mmCIF file of C-alpha atoms in Angstrom:
data_model
loop_
_atom_site.group_PDB
_atom_site.id
_atom_site.type_symbol
_atom_site.label_atom_id
_atom_site.label_comp_id
_atom_site.label_asym_id
_atom_site.label_seq_id
_atom_site.Cartn_x
_atom_site.Cartn_y
_atom_site.Cartn_z
ATOM 1 C CA MET A 1065 0.000 0.000 0.000
ATOM 2 C CA ASP A 1066 1.264 3.383 -0.959
ATOM 3 C CA PRO A 1067 2.196 5.575 2.051
ATOM 4 C CA SER A 1068 0.191 8.404 0.562
ATOM 5 C CA GLN A 1069 -2.886 6.180 0.530
ATOM 6 C CA ARG A 1070 -2.263 5.181 4.132
ATOM 7 C CA ASP A 1071 -1.963 8.792 5.185
ATOM 8 C CA ARG A 1072 -5.030 9.751 3.203
ATOM 9 C CA LEU A 1073 -7.113 6.979 4.792
ATOM 10 C CA SER A 1074 -5.989 8.045 8.260
ATOM 11 C CA GLN A 1075 -6.914 11.630 7.492
ATOM 12 C CA LEU A 1076 -10.339 10.736 6.098
ATOM 13 C CA VAL A 1077 -11.280 8.439 9.003
ATOM 14 C CA GLU A 1078 -10.189 11.039 11.531
ATOM 15 C CA GLU A 1079 -12.147 13.803 9.807
ATOM 16 C CA LEU A 1080 -15.290 11.682 9.591
ATOM 17 C CA THR A 1081 -15.205 10.526 13.220
ATOM 18 C CA MET A 1082 -14.145 13.859 14.733
ATOM 19 C CA SER A 1083 -16.654 16.015 12.848
ATOM 20 C CA GLY A 1084 -19.344 15.683 15.523
ATOM 21 C CA GLN A 1085 -22.009 15.172 12.871
ATOM 22 C CA LEU A 1086 -24.668 12.495 13.191
ATOM 23 C CA GLN A 1087 -24.397 11.682 9.475
ATOM 24 C CA LEU A 1088 -21.254 10.889 7.492
ATOM 25 C CA ASN A 1089 -19.927 13.053 4.705
ATOM 26 C CA GLN A 1090 -20.717 10.968 1.638
ATOM 27 C CA GLU A 1091 -17.982 12.523 -0.514
ATOM 28 C CA LYS A 1092 -15.293 11.497 1.943
ATOM 29 C CA MET A 1093 -16.915 8.098 2.391
ATOM 30 C CA LYS A 1094 -16.813 7.497 -1.357
ATOM 31 C CA GLU A 1095 -13.115 8.316 -1.374
ATOM 32 C CA ILE A 1096 -12.480 5.746 1.394
ATOM 33 C CA LYS A 1097 -14.346 3.068 -0.554
ATOM 34 C CA LYS A 1098 -12.376 3.902 -3.685
ATOM 35 C CA ILE A 1099 -9.042 3.496 -1.899
ATOM 36 C CA CYS A 1100 -10.157 0.242 -0.205
ATOM 37 C CA LYS A 1101 -10.862 -1.318 -3.603
ATOM 38 C CA MET A 1102 -7.165 -1.160 -4.454
ATOM 39 C CA SER A 1103 -5.958 -3.821 -1.986
ATOM 40 C CA ASN A 1104 -6.740 -5.742 1.190
ATOM 41 C CA ASP A 1105 -3.946 -3.860 2.911
ATOM 42 C CA CYS A 1106 -6.004 -0.709 2.627
ATOM 43 C CA ILE A 1107 -8.972 -2.561 4.137
ATOM 44 C CA ASP A 1108 -6.813 -3.818 6.989
ATOM 45 C CA HIS A 1109 -5.603 -0.309 7.659
ATOM 46 C CA VAL A 1110 -9.135 1.114 7.640
ATOM 47 C CA TYR A 1111 -10.295 -1.663 9.992
ATOM 48 C CA HIS A 1112 -7.592 -0.839 12.542
ATOM 49 C CA LEU A 1113 -8.377 2.859 12.245
ATOM 50 C CA VAL A 1114 -12.073 2.223 12.855
ATOM 51 C CA MET A 1115 -11.423 -0.046 15.850
ATOM 52 C CA SER A 1116 -9.130 2.589 17.300
ATOM 53 C CA GLN A 1117 -11.938 5.153 17.065
ATOM 54 C CA LEU A 1118 -14.439 2.716 18.582
ATOM 55 C CA ASN A 1119 -12.250 2.574 21.676
ATOM 56 C CA GLN A 1120 -12.428 6.338 22.206
ATOM 57 C CA ASP A 1121 -14.259 7.563 25.319
ATOM 58 C CA HIS A 1122 -16.782 9.601 23.387
ATOM 59 C CA SER A 1123 -20.057 8.318 21.986
ATOM 60 C CA GLU A 1124 -20.072 10.699 19.019
ATOM 61 C CA ILE A 1125 -16.740 9.307 17.816
ATOM 62 C CA ARG A 1126 -17.973 5.745 18.288
ATOM 63 C CA LEU A 1127 -21.206 6.519 16.434
ATOM 64 C CA SER A 1128 -19.335 7.799 13.372
ATOM 65 C CA ALA A 1129 -16.934 4.836 13.494
ATOM 66 C CA LEU A 1130 -19.885 2.416 13.596
ATOM 67 C CA GLN A 1131 -21.415 4.128 10.565
ATOM 68 C CA ILE A 1132 -18.138 3.692 8.642
ATOM 69 C CA THR A 1133 -18.077 0.027 9.692
ATOM 70 C CA SER A 1134 -21.636 -0.486 8.467
ATOM 71 C CA GLU A 1135 -20.830 1.096 5.090
ATOM 72 C CA LEU A 1136 -17.759 -1.090 4.510
ATOM 73 C CA PHE A 1137 -19.359 -4.257 5.982
ATOM 74 C CA SER A 1138 -21.817 -4.479 3.109
ATOM 75 C CA ARG A 1139 -19.114 -3.821 0.459
ATOM 76 C CA SER A 1140 -16.155 -6.040 1.391
ATOM 77 C CA HIS A 1141 -15.997 -9.729 2.338
ATOM 78 C CA HIS A 1142 -12.529 -9.221 3.777
ATOM 79 C CA PHE A 1143 -13.763 -6.403 5.995
ATOM 80 C CA ARG A 1144 -16.707 -8.557 7.170
ATOM 81 C CA THR A 1145 -14.325 -11.314 8.136
ATOM 82 C CA LEU A 1146 -12.204 -8.925 10.190
ATOM 83 C CA VAL A 1147 -15.240 -7.540 12.013
ATOM 84 C CA VAL A 1148 -16.854 -10.938 12.702
ATOM 85 C CA ASN A 1149 -13.600 -12.375 14.047
ATOM 86 C CA ASN A 1150 -13.559 -9.597 16.639
ATOM 87 C CA PHE A 1151 -17.328 -9.396 17.012
ATOM 88 C CA GLN A 1152 -17.372 -9.631 20.817
ATOM 89 C CA GLU A 1153 -15.271 -6.501 21.205
ATOM 90 C CA VAL A 1154 -17.417 -4.668 18.674
ATOM 91 C CA LEU A 1155 -20.538 -5.524 20.690
ATOM 92 C CA GLU A 1156 -18.957 -4.405 23.954
ATOM 93 C CA LEU A 1157 -17.995 -1.048 22.447
ATOM 94 C CA THR A 1158 -21.337 -0.357 20.758
ATOM 95 C CA VAL A 1159 -24.136 -2.376 22.412
ATOM 96 C CA GLU A 1160 -22.744 -2.243 25.974
ATOM 97 C CA THR A 1161 -22.865 -5.980 26.609
ATOM 98 C CA ASP A 1162 -20.442 -5.594 29.524
ATOM 99 C CA SER A 1163 -22.138 -3.819 32.436
ATOM 100 C CA GLU A 1164 -18.762 -2.837 33.849
ATOM 101 C CA GLN A 1165 -17.958 -0.902 30.679
ATOM 102 C CA PRO A 1166 -20.867 1.495 30.068
ATOM 103 C CA LEU A 1167 -20.972 3.660 27.002
ATOM 104 C CA PRO A 1168 -19.219 7.019 27.361
ATOM 105 C CA PRO A 1169 -21.025 10.366 27.339
ATOM 106 C CA PRO A 1170 -22.917 12.203 26.058
ATOM 107 C CA LYS A 1171 -25.886 10.101 27.160
ATOM 108 C CA GLU A 1172 -28.190 11.140 24.340
ATOM 109 C CA VAL A 1173 -25.664 10.096 21.695
ATOM 110 C CA ALA A 1174 -24.928 6.913 23.654
ATOM 111 C CA ARG A 1175 -28.586 5.899 23.365
ATOM 112 C CA LYS A 1176 -28.486 6.535 19.625
ATOM 113 C CA LEU A 1177 -25.259 4.520 19.332
ATOM 114 C CA ARG A 1178 -26.779 1.545 21.144
ATOM 115 C CA ALA A 1179 -29.973 1.639 19.091
ATOM 116 C CA LEU A 1180 -28.050 1.909 15.820
ATOM 117 C CA ALA A 1181 -25.702 -0.938 16.815
ATOM 118 C CA ILE A 1182 -28.596 -3.305 17.591
ATOM 119 C CA GLN A 1183 -30.365 -2.416 14.354
ATOM 120 C CA THR A 1184 -27.104 -2.931 12.447
ATOM 121 C CA VAL A 1185 -26.494 -6.349 14.035
ATOM 122 C CA GLN A 1186 -30.022 -7.423 13.147
ATOM 123 C CA ALA A 1187 -29.524 -6.261 9.542
ATOM 124 C CA TRP A 1188 -26.171 -8.073 9.315
ATOM 125 C CA TYR A 1189 -27.709 -11.262 10.697
ATOM 126 C CA SER A 1190 -30.593 -11.105 8.224
ATOM 127 C CA SER A 1191 -28.191 -10.741 5.285
ATOM 128 C CA TYR A 1192 -25.095 -12.709 6.323
ATOM 129 C CA GLY A 1193 -26.123 -14.797 9.340
ATOM 130 C CA GLU A 1194 -25.920 -18.127 7.538
ATOM 131 C CA ALA A 1195 -22.486 -17.394 6.058
ATOM 132 C CA TYR A 1196 -20.777 -16.188 9.233
ATOM 133 C CA LYS A 1197 -21.177 -18.440 12.238
ATOM 134 C CA LYS A 1198 -19.744 -15.959 14.735
ATOM 135 C CA LEU A 1199 -22.219 -13.365 13.541
ATOM 136 C CA ALA A 1200 -25.103 -15.758 14.222
ATOM 137 C CA LEU A 1201 -23.659 -16.613 17.632
ATOM 138 C CA GLY A 1202 -23.374 -12.927 18.487
ATOM 139 C CA TYR A 1203 -26.961 -12.298 17.436
ATOM 140 C CA HIS A 1204 -28.329 -15.165 19.560
ATOM 141 C CA PHE A 1205 -26.119 -14.072 22.445
ATOM 142 C CA LEU A 1206 -27.784 -10.668 22.425
ATOM 143 C CA LYS A 1207 -31.255 -12.130 22.078
ATOM 144 C CA LYS A 1208 -31.075 -15.052 24.522
ATOM 145 C CA VAL A 1209 -28.476 -14.053 27.091
ATOM 146 C CA LYS A 1210 -28.610 -10.264 27.151
ATOM 147 C CA LYS A 1211 -32.382 -10.277 26.533
ATOM 148 C CA VAL A 1212 -32.162 -7.626 23.850
ATOM 149 C CA ASP A 1213 -35.582 -6.882 22.408
ATOM 150 C CA PHE A 1214 -34.886 -6.186 18.748
ATOM 151 C CA GLN A 1215 -38.477 -4.992 18.332
ATOM 152 C CA ASP A 1216 -38.076 -2.394 21.061
ATOM 153 C CA THR A 1217 -37.995 1.080 19.572
ATOM 154 C CA GLU A 1218 -35.355 2.118 22.085
ATOM 155 C CA ALA A 1219 -33.480 -1.179 21.664
ATOM 156 C CA ARG A 1220 -32.666 -1.433 25.345
ATOM 157 C CA THR A 1221 -30.652 -4.321 26.661
ATOM 158 C CA GLU A 1222 -31.450 -6.328 29.758
ATOM 159 C CA VAL A 1223 -28.646 -4.530 31.571
ATOM 160 C CA GLU A 1224 -30.123 -1.167 30.703
ATOM 161 C CA ARG A 1225 -33.637 -2.180 31.724
ATOM 162 C CA THR A 1226 -32.320 -3.545 35.012
ATOM 163 C CA ARG A 1227 -30.368 -0.363 35.602
ATOM 164 C CA GLU A 1228 -33.435 1.742 34.823
ATOM 165 C CA ALA A 1229 -35.604 -0.251 37.231
ATOM 166 C CA GLU A 1230 -32.976 0.045 39.942
ATOM 167 C CA ARG A 1231 -32.731 3.775 39.406
ATOM 168 C CA HIS A 1232 -36.516 4.060 39.625
ATOM 169 C CA ARG A 1233 -36.604 2.155 42.922
ATOM 170 C CA ARG A 1234 -33.805 4.276 44.288
ATOM 171 C CA MET A 1235 -35.592 7.499 43.355
ATOM 172 C CA GLU A 1236 -38.814 6.267 44.968
ATOM 173 C CA ALA A 1237 -36.942 5.559 48.193
ATOM 174 C CA ILE A 1238 -35.346 9.013 48.096
ATOM 175 C CA TYR A 1239 -38.688 10.733 47.485
ATOM 176 C CA LYS A 1240 -40.282 8.747 50.296
ATOM 177 C CA GLU A 1241 -37.585 9.862 52.727
ATOM 178 C CA ARG A 1242 -37.979 13.470 51.602
ATOM 179 C CA VAL A 1243 -41.756 13.359 52.063
ATOM 180 C CA GLU A 1244 -41.407 11.916 55.552
ATOM 181 C CA ALA A 1245 -38.833 14.546 56.505
ATOM 182 C CA ALA A 1246 -40.937 17.378 55.061
ATOM 183 C CA SER A 1247 -44.073 16.090 56.814
ATOM 184 C CA LYS A 1248 -42.248 15.972 60.133
ATOM 185 C CA ASP A 1249 -40.874 19.487 59.665
ATOM 186 C CA MET A 1250 -44.309 20.810 58.751
ATOM 187 C CA GLU A 1251 -45.856 19.156 61.794
ATOM 188 C CA ASP A 1252 -43.193 20.676 64.054
ATOM 189 C CA LEU A 1253 -43.458 24.195 62.598
ATOM 190 C CA TYR A 1254 -47.206 24.298 61.956
ATOM 191 C CA GLN A 1255 -48.129 25.608 65.401
ATOM 192 C CA GLU A 1256 -45.241 28.080 65.360
ATOM 193 C CA ILE A 1257 -46.357 29.474 62.000
ATOM 194 C CA GLU A 1258 -49.957 29.782 63.199
ATOM 195 C CA THR A 1259 -48.812 31.621 66.332
ATOM 196 C CA THR A 1260 -46.631 33.971 64.296
ATOM 197 C CA LEU A 1261 -49.536 34.762 61.966
ATOM 198 C CA LYS A 1262 -51.867 35.492 64.897
ATOM 199 C CA GLU A 1263 -49.303 37.753 66.571
ATOM 200 C CA MET A 1264 -48.695 39.623 63.327
ATOM 201 C CA GLU A 1265 -52.443 40.059 62.815
ATOM 202 C CA SER A 1266 -52.804 41.424 66.346
ATOM 203 C CA CYS A 1267 -49.972 43.909 65.811
ATOM 204 C CA MET A 1268 -51.508 45.163 62.570
ATOM 205 C CA LYS A 1269 -54.903 45.568 64.265
ATOM 206 C CA LEU A 1270 -53.272 47.626 66.998
ATOM 207 C CA LEU A 1271 -51.679 49.883 64.409
ATOM 208 C CA PHE A 1272 -54.826 50.143 62.288
ATOM 209 C CA PRO A 1273 -58.041 48.800 63.854
ATOM 210 C CA GLU A 1274 -60.603 47.314 61.520
ATOM 211 C CA PHE A 1275 -64.165 48.657 61.415
ATOM 212 C CA ASP A 1276 -67.162 46.477 60.755
ATOM 213 C CA ASP A 1277 -70.132 47.712 58.734
ATOM 214 C CA THR A 1278 -72.496 46.575 61.465
ATOM 215 C CA ASP A 1279 -70.828 48.979 63.893
ATOM 216 C CA ILE A 1280 -71.649 51.919 61.635
ATOM 217 C CA GLN A 1281 -75.179 50.813 60.780
ATOM 218 C CA SER A 1282 -76.203 49.864 64.334
ATOM 219 C CA ARG A 1283 -78.767 52.061 66.145
ATOM 220 C CA PRO A 1284 -79.909 52.313 69.773
ATOM 221 C CA GLN A 1285 -82.718 49.958 70.723
ATOM 222 C CA ILE A 1286 -84.859 52.832 71.974
ATOM 223 C CA PHE A 1287 -84.682 54.444 68.537
ATOM 224 C CA GLN A 1288 -85.860 51.222 66.922
ATOM 225 C CA SER A 1289 -88.834 51.056 69.283
ATOM 226 C CA ALA A 1290 -89.864 54.555 68.322
ATOM 227 C CA SER A 1291 -89.558 53.817 64.633
ATOM 228 C CA GLU A 1292 -91.860 50.831 64.952
ATOM 229 C CA CYS A 1293 -94.626 53.141 66.118
ATOM 230 C CA GLU A 1294 -94.418 55.287 63.007
ATOM 231 C CA SER A 1295 -96.801 54.545 60.161
ATOM 232 C CA ALA A 1296 -95.347 53.764 56.743
ATOM 233 C CA ASP A 1297 -96.835 56.765 54.947
ATOM 234 C CA GLU A 1298 -96.278 59.365 57.712
ATOM 235 C CA GLN A 1299 -93.331 61.759 57.310
ATOM 236 C CA PRO A 1300 -93.247 64.284 60.227
ATOM 237 C CA CYS A 1301 -91.775 67.709 59.649
ATOM 238 C CA CYS A 1302 -90.408 68.191 63.145
ATOM 239 C CA SER A 1303 -89.836 66.146 66.257
ATOM 240 C CA ARG A 1304 -92.691 67.755 68.239
ATOM 241 C CA ASP A 1305 -95.302 67.177 65.539
ATOM 242 C CA LEU A 1306 -93.996 63.647 65.126
ATOM 243 C CA ALA A 1307 -94.503 62.929 68.826
ATOM 244 C CA GLU A 1308 -98.025 64.396 68.993
ATOM 245 C CA ASP A 1309 -99.246 62.696 65.814
ATOM 246 C CA GLY A 1310 -97.788 59.416 66.939
ATOM 247 C CA LYS A 1311 -99.539 59.615 70.311
ATOM 248 C CA GLU A 1312 -102.932 60.422 68.794
ATOM 249 C CA THR A 1313 -102.654 57.568 66.328
ATOM 250 C CA MET A 1314 -101.699 55.077 68.998
ATOM 251 C CA ILE A 1315 -104.557 56.200 71.307
ATOM 252 C CA LYS A 1316 -107.115 55.772 68.530
ATOM 253 C CA GLU A 1317 -105.806 52.320 67.707
ATOM 254 C CA LYS A 1318 -105.969 51.263 71.353
ATOM 255 C CA GLN A 1319 -109.526 52.517 71.698
ATOM 256 C CA GLU A 1320 -110.612 50.565 68.643
ATOM 257 C CA GLU A 1321 -108.907 47.448 69.954
ATOM 258 C CA LYS A 1322 -110.653 47.927 73.314
ATOM 259 C CA ILE A 1323 -114.108 48.181 71.680
ATOM 260 C CA CYS A 1324 -113.450 45.066 69.605
ATOM 261 C CA ALA A 1325 -112.327 43.196 72.696
ATOM 262 C CA GLU A 1326 -115.509 44.133 74.595
ATOM 263 C CA GLU A 1327 -117.731 42.978 71.735
ATOM 264 C CA THR A 1328 -115.874 39.701 71.494
ATOM 265 C CA ARG A 1329 -116.142 39.198 75.251
ATOM 266 C CA ASP A 1330 -119.896 39.646 75.143
ATOM 267 C CA GLU A 1331 -120.318 37.123 72.337
ATOM 268 C CA ASP A 1332 -118.150 34.376 73.886
ATOM 269 C CA ASP A 1333 -119.742 32.697 76.871
ATOM 270 C CA HIS A 1334 -116.544 31.171 78.207
ATOM 271 C CA MET A 1335 -114.995 34.606 78.598
ATOM 272 C CA THR A 1336 -117.734 35.858 80.952
ATOM 273 C CA ASP A 1337 -116.014 34.358 83.984
ATOM 274 C CA ARG A 1338 -113.158 36.815 83.757
ATOM 275 C CA PRO A 1339 -113.882 40.029 85.690
ATOM 276 C CA ALA A 1340 -114.222 43.092 83.526
ATOM 277 C CA LYS A 1341 -112.505 45.243 86.075
ATOM 278 C CA LYS A 1342 -109.388 43.111 85.992
ATOM 279 C CA LEU A 1343 -109.228 43.293 82.206
ATOM 280 C CA GLU A 1344 -109.559 47.039 82.289
ATOM 281 C CA GLU A 1345 -106.742 47.317 84.812
ATOM 282 C CA GLU A 1346 -104.441 45.153 82.677
ATOM 283 C CA GLU A 1347 -105.219 47.182 79.586
ATOM 284 C CA ASP A 1348 -104.568 50.417 81.451
ATOM 285 C CA ASP A 1349 -101.188 49.066 82.613
ATOM 286 C CA GLU A 1350 -100.256 48.114 79.064
ATOM 287 C CA GLU A 1351 -101.215 51.554 77.779
ATOM 288 C CA GLU A 1352 -99.146 53.250 80.465
ATOM 289 C CA GLU A 1353 -96.101 51.056 79.705
ATOM 290 C CA GLU A 1354 -96.339 51.631 75.959
ATOM 291 C CA GLY A 1355 -96.849 55.316 76.484
ATOM 292 C CA HIS A 1356 -93.748 55.406 78.657
ATOM 293 C CA ASN A 1357 -91.700 53.686 75.917
ATOM 294 C CA GLU A 1358 -93.081 56.072 73.339
ATOM 295 C CA ASP A 1359 -92.142 59.045 75.484
ATOM 296 C CA GLU A 1360 -88.591 57.730 75.801
ATOM 297 C CA GLY A 1361 -88.334 57.105 72.039
ATOM 298 C CA TYR A 1362 -89.610 60.510 71.068
ATOM 299 C CA SER A 1363 -87.546 62.245 73.726
ATOM 300 C CA PHE A 1364 -84.462 60.640 72.122
ATOM 301 C CA ILE A 1365 -85.558 61.982 68.731
ATOM 302 C CA ARG A 1366 -86.079 65.498 70.117
ATOM 303 C CA SER A 1367 -82.764 65.502 71.971
ATOM 304 C CA SER A 1368 -80.811 64.354 68.893
ATOM 305 C CA GLY A 1369 -82.405 66.961 66.634
ATOM 306 C CA LEU A 1370 -83.569 64.395 64.062
ATOM 307 C CA ILE A 1371 -86.515 65.305 61.867
ATOM 308 C CA SER A 1372 -86.877 61.905 60.202
ATOM 309 C CA HIS A 1373 -86.522 58.253 61.167
ATOM 310 C CA SER A 1374 -84.555 57.174 58.091
ATOM 311 C CA TYR A 1375 -81.037 58.465 57.380
ATOM 312 C CA SER A 1376 -78.195 57.080 55.243
ATOM 313 C CA LEU A 1377 -74.580 57.963 55.944
ATOM 314 C CA ASP A 1378 -71.821 57.395 53.364
ATOM 315 C CA LEU A 1379 -68.210 57.233 54.538
ATOM 316 C CA THR A 1380 -65.263 57.410 52.164
ATOM 317 C CA ILE A 1381 -62.098 55.776 53.518
ATOM 318 C CA ASN A 1382 -58.839 56.413 51.729
ATOM 319 C CA PRO A 1383 -57.350 53.006 50.811
ATOM 320 C CA ASP A 1384 -53.835 54.436 50.660
ATOM 321 C CA LEU A 1385 -52.939 53.864 54.279
ATOM 322 C CA ARG A 1386 -49.763 55.213 55.773
ATOM 323 C CA ILE A 1387 -48.668 54.581 59.325
ATOM 324 C CA LYS A 1388 -45.742 56.437 60.799
ATOM 325 C CA GLU A 1389 -43.701 54.975 63.598
ATOM 326 C CA ASN A 1390 -43.571 57.126 66.712
ATOM 327 C CA GLU A 1391 -42.950 56.774 70.414
ATOM 328 C CA ASP A 1392 -46.465 55.471 71.059
ATOM 329 C CA ASN A 1393 -46.348 52.565 68.615
ATOM 330 C CA GLU A 1394 -42.605 51.919 68.547
ATOM 331 C CA ALA A 1395 -42.871 48.684 70.550
ATOM 332 C CA VAL A 1396 -45.643 47.323 68.323
ATOM 333 C CA VAL A 1397 -43.775 48.246 65.141
ATOM 334 C CA SER A 1398 -40.566 46.627 66.388
ATOM 335 C CA THR A 1399 -42.443 43.419 67.121
ATOM 336 C CA LEU A 1400 -44.070 43.586 63.689
ATOM 337 C CA ILE A 1401 -40.667 43.922 62.024
ATOM 338 C CA GLU A 1402 -39.376 40.801 63.748
ATOM 339 C CA LEU A 1403 -42.496 38.816 62.858
ATOM 340 C CA HIS A 1404 -42.302 39.953 59.231
ATOM 341 C CA ARG A 1405 -38.650 38.925 59.026
ATOM 342 C CA LEU A 1406 -39.474 35.543 60.559
ATOM 343 C CA LEU A 1407 -42.260 34.850 58.062
ATOM 344 C CA SER A 1408 -40.442 36.056 54.955
ATOM 345 C CA SER A 1409 -36.989 34.624 55.628
ATOM 346 C CA LYS A 1410 -37.767 31.383 57.466
ATOM 347 C CA HIS A 1411 -41.339 30.158 57.266
ATOM 348 C CA LEU A 1412 -42.212 31.038 53.659
ATOM 349 C CA PRO A 1413 -39.091 29.391 52.107
ATOM 350 C CA ALA A 1414 -39.693 26.316 54.261
ATOM 351 C CA VAL A 1415 -43.317 26.027 53.124
ATOM 352 C CA GLN A 1416 -42.330 26.485 49.476
ATOM 353 C CA GLY A 1417 -39.781 23.693 49.873
ATOM 354 C CA TRP A 1418 -42.433 21.391 51.347
ATOM 355 C CA ILE A 1419 -44.780 22.061 48.444
ATOM 356 C CA GLN A 1420 -42.031 21.308 45.938
ATOM 357 C CA VAL A 1421 -41.199 18.003 47.649
ATOM 358 C CA PHE A 1422 -44.855 16.969 47.926
ATOM 359 C CA THR A 1423 -45.667 17.743 44.293
ATOM 360 C CA LYS A 1424 -42.578 16.051 42.851
ATOM 361 C CA SER A 1425 -42.976 12.897 44.916
ATOM 362 C CA GLY A 1426 -46.740 12.593 44.420
ATOM 363 C CA ALA A 1427 -47.547 12.846 48.125
ATOM 364 C CA GLU A 1428 -51.033 12.703 49.634
ATOM 365 C CA GLN A 1429 -53.398 15.510 48.704
ATOM 366 C CA GLN A 1430 -53.993 16.295 52.363
ATOM 367 C CA LEU A 1431 -50.333 17.212 52.851
ATOM 368 C CA ILE A 1432 -50.329 19.343 49.708
ATOM 369 C CA ARG A 1433 -53.512 21.187 50.732
ATOM 370 C CA ARG A 1434 -52.151 21.838 54.207
ATOM 371 C CA ALA A 1435 -48.905 23.241 52.835
ATOM 372 C CA LEU A 1436 -50.788 25.394 50.315
ATOM 373 C CA TYR A 1437 -52.985 26.750 53.118
ATOM 374 C CA LEU A 1438 -49.892 27.832 55.057
ATOM 375 C CA LYS A 1439 -48.385 29.418 51.953
ATOM 376 C CA GLN A 1440 -51.543 31.393 51.186
ATOM 377 C CA SER A 1441 -51.870 32.530 54.813
ATOM 378 C CA ILE A 1442 -48.270 33.744 54.954
ATOM 379 C CA GLU A 1443 -48.524 35.549 51.616
ATOM 380 C CA ALA A 1444 -51.778 37.215 52.708
ATOM 381 C CA ALA A 1445 -50.170 38.436 55.944
ATOM 382 C CA LEU A 1446 -47.141 39.800 54.089
ATOM 383 C CA GLN A 1447 -49.400 41.514 51.546
ATOM 384 C CA LYS A 1448 -51.441 43.124 54.306
ATOM 385 C CA HIS A 1449 -48.233 44.340 55.917
ATOM 386 C CA GLU A 1450 -47.196 45.961 52.639
ATOM 387 C CA GLU A 1451 -50.565 47.708 52.316
ATOM 388 C CA LEU A 1452 -50.064 49.466 55.660
ATOM 389 C CA HIS A 1453 -47.089 51.419 54.219
ATOM 390 C CA ILE A 1454 -45.401 51.756 57.588
ATOM 391 C CA ASP A 1455 -42.872 54.578 57.771
ATOM 392 C CA TYR A 1456 -40.176 52.981 59.918
ATOM 393 C CA LYS A 1457 -37.614 54.843 61.911
ATOM 394 C CA SER A 1458 -34.008 54.418 60.900
ATOM 395 C CA ARG A 1459 -32.422 51.703 62.986
ATOM 396 C CA VAL A 1460 -28.676 51.502 63.535
ATOM 397 C CA ARG A 1461 -27.241 48.141 64.407
ATOM 398 C CA ARG A 1462 -24.756 48.463 67.191
ATOM 399 C CA VAL A 1463 -21.671 46.283 67.036
ATOM 400 C CA VAL A 1464 -19.690 45.867 70.206
ATOM 401 C CA SER A 1465 -15.966 46.009 69.621
ATOM 402 C CA SER A 1466 -13.782 43.150 70.762
ATOM 403 C CA LYS A 1467 -11.761 45.619 72.831
ATOM 404 C CA VAL A 1468 -14.734 46.020 75.148
ATOM 405 C CA PHE A 1469 -14.722 42.306 75.887
ATOM 406 C CA ASP A 1470 -10.973 42.449 76.454
ATOM 407 C CA MET A 1471 -11.465 45.212 78.982
ATOM 408 C CA LEU A 1472 -14.116 43.188 80.761
#
């Protein structure tokens, strides 16, 4: 073989395998085939070059070398003989038949290399299995011993499937430990977080008390009693006229009720046993009591200066709250600062970590809901703190010098 041909073959094989491309350059591949046709020495040299590249610790180099081998395997009987005679090593370097010698990185290319190698072996066996005994033995070795499923789209070996199952079991054990640890931490800190939230809520209420609508809309009971006595269509013009008209109306109604009661008493025989004098006394007592309540109700109206029973009051509260720290609320604000720091720097990151662990590991929904409840409560408290817009005093952190301790 001409030295120039040897050098050219070495250059072409190196360029094809070191290109990093998933497909071979067909122009360079044609040149290799052309040189190999000249003599078996050229084929021997190419075979050794390819085997040298198959031993490299990089799956991209091995993938390109396997593609060169596949191209020459179908063209040269001499090359097929060389490959089949060393078929075990070829399988170890491409199919990963030896678990102690895994395919090199990158992993994605390694999977493609393994799949291509198994497909290539199956194609070689279909075409040349009867002519090359070692090729048939290698094929049955993969199928029977290594449990290679040639119909599997990923062409995984038994070793790979076992490794994948082991990895899955290991990850399940890790996730289980993480869930147990997170559940224990949440159980230990749950009461502390609840207490911190309650204390922070109390501090914010001290700084800015909340008003309920019922407090604004509530009325004295005596005013309600007076309003019940007013007729629906009567609108007094002043408190005095309102009182007089109300009294006259009530007296007329009572007189009519009294007349109706007397007529009913005369008609019913079983009511004759009750003394009339006693009934009159009870009715007089009721009239006096109601009149007393009416006097109190109308006296309240006159004293308050109201001219009508129905009023509506609209209050506009500025939502842009601003609280300034002073000497009166300094202690409350200082406590609020510490609670805010505790929630934002300790409790909230811990809760977010629990949620991440629970969701990734597929934990129970009860744990996830409990963690989400804590997260929402903490975020709501922090948001409410921001809405107060507290104007804090400047605080200077005092650092005691080491000389002071030396003097002590």
